[in-house]
Amino acid sequence: MQAYDRISRYKAALMGISILVVVYGHLLYYHSGLKEYQYLNITEWYTVGSVDVFLFLSGFGIYHSLKKNRDPLRFMERRLERLAPSYLPFILVFCGFMMLTGQMSLLQALGNLTTFGWWTRMGAQFNWYIPTLLVAYLVSPLLFGLMERYGKKSLWLFVLLFLLDAACVDTSLMMGVSRFPVYFLGMYLGKEASEGKQPTKRHIWAAAVLFAVSMTAFYFLVTRWPDGLRKYGFWWHPFLLSTPATLYGITWALERFEKWKPTALLNRFLEFLGGKSFEIYLLHLLVYTAGLTFGVHGWKKWICLAVLGILAGVGYSCLVDWALKRRRKKAL
C-alpha cells in the first residue's frame, strides 16, 4: 500500500491518535491553570500539531467529497448534518454551565451558538476549532474549483493564505487562520490521491527533511523567542511543514501493525476512538473546564478527568448515533 492509500485507509486511526494527543496536551494546559505553553514541558509544545493533523485529514477527505458532488449547498448540508447533532446540544449545555457559574453573558452565549463570537473576539468562547472548521468548509468549494481549473498553479493560494495570517498578527484569530494552509495542503494532496498519484521517493525524503528542519526550528522558537510564538503564529506555522511526514510515518507503522494480532487490535481501538473524536474533543474540554472552575488539584485527579473526558465523549457519541438512528426509523 502506498502513502496516500495508507492515509485514506488509516484516517480513523490517525484521528484516534490525534485526539489522544489533544486530550494529553489539554491535560497539561488546564492542569497548569491555563499557563502559557512555553512554560510547560517539551512534550506539551509538540502536542499543538495534533490539530493540524485533524485539519489536514479534513481537507484530504473534503476534496473527495466535493469530487463526488460539487454542489456547494449540498456540500454544506452534508457537513452540518455531521457537526450539528453533536455540537448544538453540547454547546447549549456548555453555555448553560458557564452562565450558571457566572463565566459567560447571554450575548457571549449567542456568540458561541453561532460561532461568530470567536471571530469577533467577544470573549468567553468555547474554542477556536469549530469556528475555524466552518469557515474552512465555506471556502472549500471555491478552493476545489480553483484546484480543478488551475492544477499546480493553485498552489499560489498559499501566498494569499499567508497574507491572511499577516492581517491577524498579534490577535487571537491567528490560532485559527494560521491553520488554513495545512487544510489547503490536505485538499491539494487529496486531489493528487484522487488522480491516482502517489508520493515519489524524492517527495517522501523531502517531507522527512522538512519535518526535521521545522521541528528543530520550532524547538529554538520556543526556547529562544517565546514571546513571538502567539503573536506571529509560530506556535502553529511549523506544523504545515511537518504534517505530511508525520502522516507518512505513522501510517507506515500502522500498516506494519496489521501483521500482529495485539497491534492489529490496537489499530481497531484507535479507529474506534477516531470515529468518536469530535465528541471526545467537545466533552473532554467541558470536563476540563469544570475541573478548572471547581478548583480540582493534583495529577491523579486530573488524569481521572482526562479518562472521564474520553469516556464521556464516547458515551455522548453513542447517544447521538442512537438518537439519529431512531429519528431515521421514525421518518421511514
Coordinates of C-alpha atoms in Angstrom, one line a residue:
M1 CA 0.0 0.0 0.0
Q2 CA 1.4 3.4 -0.9
A3 CA 1.4 6.6 1.1
Y4 CA -1.9 8.3 0.0
D5 CA -3.6 5.0 0.1
R6 CA -2.4 4.4 3.7
I7 CA -3.7 7.9 4.7
S8 CA -7.1 7.0 3.4
R9 CA -7.1 3.5 4.9
Y10 CA -5.9 4.7 8.4
K11 CA -7.7 8.0 8.5
A12 CA -9.8 7.0 11.5
A13 CA -6.8 5.6 13.4
L14 CA -4.9 8.8 12.7
M15 CA -7.8 10.8 14.2
G16 CA -7.8 8.4 17.2
I17 CA -4.1 9.1 17.8
S18 CA -4.6 12.8 17.4
I19 CA -7.5 13.0 19.8
L20 CA -5.4 11.2 22.5
V21 CA -2.6 13.7 21.9
V22 CA -5.1 16.6 22.2
V23 CA -6.5 15.2 25.5
Y24 CA -3.0 14.8 26.8
G25 CA -2.0 18.3 25.7
H26 CA -5.0 19.9 27.2
L27 CA -4.5 17.9 30.4
L28 CA -1.2 19.7 31.0
Y29 CA -2.6 23.0 29.8
Y30 CA -5.7 23.0 32.0
H31 CA -4.0 21.4 35.0
S32 CA -1.5 24.2 35.0
G33 CA -4.4 26.7 35.2
L34 CA -4.1 27.7 31.5
K35 CA -0.4 28.6 31.7
E36 CA 1.3 29.6 28.5
Y37 CA 2.6 26.5 26.6
Q38 CA 6.3 27.7 26.5
Y39 CA 6.4 27.4 30.3
L40 CA 5.3 23.8 30.3
N41 CA 7.4 20.8 29.3
I42 CA 8.7 19.9 25.8
T43 CA 6.1 17.2 25.2
E44 CA 3.4 19.9 25.6
W45 CA 4.9 22.1 22.9
Y46 CA 4.7 19.4 20.3
T47 CA 1.0 18.5 21.1
V48 CA -0.1 21.7 19.3
G49 CA 0.5 20.0 16.0
S50 CA -2.1 17.3 16.6
V51 CA -5.0 19.6 15.5
D52 CA -3.1 20.2 12.2
V53 CA -3.4 16.5 11.6
F54 CA -7.2 16.8 12.0
L55 CA -7.4 19.8 9.6
F56 CA -5.1 18.1 7.1
L57 CA -7.3 15.0 7.1
S58 CA -10.4 17.1 6.9
G59 CA -9.1 18.8 3.8
F60 CA -7.9 15.4 2.3
G61 CA -11.4 14.0 2.7
I62 CA -13.2 17.1 1.7
Y63 CA -11.6 17.1 -1.7
H64 CA -13.0 13.6 -2.3
S65 CA -16.4 14.6 -1.0
L66 CA -16.6 17.6 -3.5
K67 CA -15.3 15.4 -6.3
K68 CA -18.4 13.2 -5.8
N69 CA -20.8 16.2 -5.6
R70 CA -19.7 19.7 -6.4
D71 CA -22.9 21.4 -5.3
P72 CA -21.8 23.9 -2.6
L73 CA -25.2 23.9 -0.8
R74 CA -25.4 20.1 -0.7
F75 CA -21.8 20.0 0.5
M76 CA -22.5 22.4 3.4
E77 CA -25.7 20.4 4.2
R78 CA -23.6 17.2 4.5
R79 CA -21.1 18.9 6.7
L80 CA -23.7 20.4 9.0
E81 CA -25.5 17.1 9.2
R82 CA -22.3 15.7 10.6
L83 CA -21.5 18.5 13.1
A84 CA -24.8 19.9 14.3
P85 CA -26.3 16.9 16.0
S86 CA -23.3 16.7 18.3
Y87 CA -22.3 20.3 18.5
L88 CA -25.7 22.1 19.2
P89 CA -26.8 20.0 22.2
F90 CA -23.3 20.2 23.6
I91 CA -22.9 24.0 23.2
L92 CA -26.2 24.6 24.9
V93 CA -25.0 22.6 27.9
F94 CA -21.6 24.3 27.8
C95 CA -23.2 27.8 27.7
G96 CA -25.7 26.9 30.4
F97 CA -22.8 25.7 32.7
M98 CA -20.8 28.8 32.0
M99 CA -23.7 31.2 32.6
L100 CA -24.7 29.4 35.8
T101 CA -21.2 29.8 37.1
G102 CA -21.0 33.4 36.1
Q103 CA -18.4 33.0 33.4
M104 CA -20.5 33.9 30.4
S105 CA -23.1 36.5 29.4
L106 CA -26.1 35.9 27.3
L107 CA -24.5 37.8 24.4
Q108 CA -21.4 35.6 24.7
A109 CA -23.6 32.5 24.7
L110 CA -25.2 33.6 21.4
G111 CA -21.7 34.1 20.1
N112 CA -20.9 30.5 20.9
L113 CA -24.1 29.2 19.4
T114 CA -23.5 31.0 16.1
T115 CA -19.6 30.6 16.2
F116 CA -19.4 34.3 15.4
G117 CA -18.3 35.1 18.9
W118 CA -14.8 33.7 18.4
W119 CA -14.3 35.6 15.1
T120 CA -15.4 38.9 16.7
R121 CA -13.3 38.2 19.8
M122 CA -16.3 38.5 22.1
G123 CA -14.7 36.6 25.0
A124 CA -15.8 33.5 26.9
Q125 CA -16.0 31.5 23.7
F126 CA -15.8 27.7 23.8
N127 CA -13.0 27.1 21.4
W128 CA -11.4 28.2 18.1
Y129 CA -11.6 24.9 16.3
I130 CA -15.3 24.8 15.4
P131 CA -15.5 28.4 14.0
T132 CA -12.3 27.8 12.0
L133 CA -13.5 24.5 10.6
L134 CA -16.8 26.0 9.5
V135 CA -15.1 28.8 7.6
A136 CA -12.8 26.2 6.0
Y137 CA -15.9 24.3 4.9
L138 CA -17.4 27.5 3.5
V139 CA -14.4 28.2 1.3
S140 CA -13.8 24.6 0.3
P141 CA -16.0 24.7 -2.9
L142 CA -14.0 27.7 -4.0
L143 CA -10.7 26.1 -3.3
F144 CA -11.8 23.0 -5.0
G145 CA -12.9 24.9 -8.1
L146 CA -9.5 26.7 -8.3
M147 CA -7.6 23.4 -8.0
E148 CA -9.7 21.8 -10.7
R149 CA -9.2 24.7 -13.0
Y150 CA -5.5 25.7 -12.4
G151 CA -3.9 22.4 -11.1
K152 CA -0.4 23.1 -9.7
K153 CA -0.8 26.8 -10.3
S154 CA -3.5 26.8 -7.5
L155 CA -0.5 26.4 -5.0
W156 CA -0.1 30.1 -5.3
L157 CA -3.1 30.3 -3.0
F158 CA -0.6 29.7 -0.2
V159 CA 0.6 33.3 -0.7
L160 CA -3.0 34.5 -0.1
L161 CA -3.4 32.3 2.9
F162 CA -0.2 33.7 4.5
L163 CA -1.3 37.2 3.7
L164 CA -4.4 36.4 5.8
D165 CA -2.1 35.4 8.6
A166 CA -0.3 38.8 8.3
A167 CA -3.6 40.5 8.8
C168 CA -4.1 38.7 12.1
V169 CA -0.7 39.3 13.7
D170 CA -0.9 39.8 17.4
T171 CA -4.6 38.7 17.7
S172 CA -6.2 35.6 18.9
L173 CA -7.5 35.0 15.4
M174 CA -4.0 33.8 14.4
M175 CA -4.7 30.5 16.2
G176 CA -7.4 29.6 13.6
V177 CA -6.3 31.5 10.5
S178 CA -2.7 30.0 10.7
R179 CA -4.3 26.5 10.2
F180 CA -5.9 27.3 6.8
P181 CA -2.7 26.5 4.9
V182 CA -2.5 23.0 6.3
Y183 CA -6.2 22.4 5.5
F184 CA -5.5 23.6 1.9
L185 CA -2.5 21.3 1.7
G186 CA -4.7 18.4 2.7
M187 CA -7.1 19.3 0.0
Y188 CA -4.3 19.5 -2.6
L189 CA -2.8 16.2 -1.7
G190 CA -6.3 14.7 -1.7
K191 CA -6.6 15.9 -5.3
E192 CA -3.4 14.1 -6.2
A193 CA -4.6 10.9 -4.5
S194 CA -7.9 11.1 -6.4
E195 CA -6.0 11.3 -9.7
G196 CA -4.1 8.1 -8.8
K197 CA -0.9 9.8 -8.0
Q198 CA 1.4 8.8 -5.1
P199 CA 4.3 10.5 -3.4
T200 CA 7.7 9.7 -5.1
K201 CA 10.7 8.7 -3.0
R202 CA 12.0 12.2 -3.5
H203 CA 8.8 13.6 -2.2
I204 CA 8.9 11.4 0.9
W205 CA 12.6 12.3 1.6
A206 CA 11.8 16.0 1.1
A207 CA 8.9 15.6 3.6
A208 CA 11.2 13.9 6.1
V209 CA 13.8 16.7 5.8
L210 CA 11.1 19.4 6.2
F211 CA 9.9 17.6 9.3
A212 CA 13.3 17.6 10.9
V213 CA 14.0 21.2 10.0
S214 CA 10.6 22.5 11.0
M215 CA 10.6 20.7 14.4
T216 CA 14.1 21.8 15.1
A217 CA 13.2 25.3 14.3
F218 CA 10.1 25.0 16.5
Y219 CA 12.3 24.0 19.4
F220 CA 14.5 27.0 19.0
L221 CA 11.5 29.3 18.6
V222 CA 10.0 28.1 21.9
T223 CA 13.3 28.3 23.8
R224 CA 14.7 31.5 22.3
W225 CA 11.7 33.6 21.2
P226 CA 8.7 32.5 23.3
D227 CA 7.1 36.0 23.2
G228 CA 6.8 35.8 19.4
L229 CA 5.1 32.5 19.2
R230 CA 1.5 33.5 19.6
K231 CA 1.9 37.0 18.0
Y232 CA 3.3 35.7 14.7
G233 CA 1.7 32.3 14.6
F234 CA 4.9 30.4 15.2
W235 CA 3.1 28.0 17.6
W236 CA 1.3 26.7 14.5
H237 CA 3.1 27.5 11.2
P238 CA 5.9 24.9 11.6
F239 CA 3.4 22.1 11.6
L240 CA 2.4 22.9 8.0
L241 CA 5.8 21.5 7.0
S242 CA 5.9 18.6 9.4
T243 CA 2.4 17.2 9.0
P244 CA 2.9 15.2 5.7
A245 CA 5.9 13.3 7.0
T246 CA 4.1 12.7 10.3
L247 CA 1.3 11.0 8.5
Y248 CA 3.5 9.1 6.1
G249 CA 5.5 7.7 9.1
I250 CA 2.6 6.9 11.4
T251 CA 0.5 5.2 8.6
W252 CA 3.6 3.1 7.6
A253 CA 3.8 1.9 11.2
L254 CA 0.0 1.3 11.4
E255 CA 0.3 -0.9 8.2
R256 CA 3.0 -2.9 9.9
F257 CA 0.8 -3.3 13.0
E258 CA -1.7 -5.3 11.0
K259 CA 0.8 -8.2 10.9
W260 CA 0.4 -9.0 14.6
K261 CA -2.8 -9.5 16.4
P262 CA -2.1 -7.3 19.5
T263 CA -1.1 -4.3 17.4
A264 CA -3.9 -5.0 14.9
L265 CA -6.3 -4.8 17.8
L266 CA -4.6 -1.5 18.8
N267 CA -5.4 -0.2 15.3
R268 CA -9.0 -1.2 15.7
F269 CA -9.1 0.6 19.1
L270 CA -7.6 3.8 17.6
E271 CA -10.1 3.6 14.7
F272 CA -12.9 3.4 17.2
L273 CA -11.7 6.4 19.1
G274 CA -11.2 8.2 15.7
G275 CA -14.9 7.7 14.9
K276 CA -15.8 9.3 18.2
S277 CA -13.0 12.0 18.1
F278 CA -15.3 15.0 17.5
E279 CA -17.5 14.2 20.5
I280 CA -14.4 13.4 22.6
Y281 CA -13.0 16.8 21.6
L282 CA -16.1 18.5 22.9
L283 CA -16.7 16.6 26.1
H284 CA -13.1 16.5 27.4
L285 CA -13.0 20.3 27.2
L286 CA -16.2 20.5 29.1
V287 CA -14.8 18.2 31.8
Y288 CA -11.6 20.1 32.0
T289 CA -13.4 23.4 32.2
A290 CA -15.5 22.0 35.1
G291 CA -12.3 20.9 36.8
L292 CA -10.7 24.3 36.4
T293 CA -13.9 26.0 37.6
F294 CA -14.2 24.0 40.7
G295 CA -10.5 24.1 41.5
V296 CA -9.6 20.5 41.1
H297 CA -5.9 20.0 42.1
G298 CA -3.5 17.1 41.8
W299 CA -2.2 14.9 39.0
K300 CA -4.2 11.8 39.9
K301 CA -7.5 13.8 39.9
W302 CA -6.7 15.4 36.6
I303 CA -5.7 12.1 35.0
C304 CA -9.1 10.8 36.1
L305 CA -10.7 13.9 34.5
A306 CA -8.8 13.0 31.3
V307 CA -10.1 9.5 31.3
L308 CA -13.6 10.8 32.2
G309 CA -13.5 13.2 29.3
I310 CA -12.7 10.4 26.8
L311 CA -15.4 8.1 28.3
A312 CA -17.9 10.9 28.3
G313 CA -17.1 11.7 24.6
V314 CA -17.5 8.1 23.6
G315 CA -20.8 7.8 25.5
Y316 CA -22.1 11.1 24.0
S317 CA -21.2 9.9 20.5
C318 CA -23.1 6.7 21.1
L319 CA -26.1 8.6 22.4
V320 CA -26.1 10.9 19.3
D321 CA -25.8 7.9 17.0
W322 CA -28.7 6.2 18.8
A323 CA -30.9 9.4 18.5
L324 CA -30.1 9.8 14.8
K325 CA -30.9 6.2 14.0
R326 CA -34.2 6.4 16.0
R327 CA -35.1 9.6 14.1
R328 CA -34.4 7.9 10.7
K329 CA -36.6 5.0 11.6
K330 CA -39.5 7.3 12.5
A331 CA -39.0 9.1 9.2
L332 CA -39.5 5.9 7.2

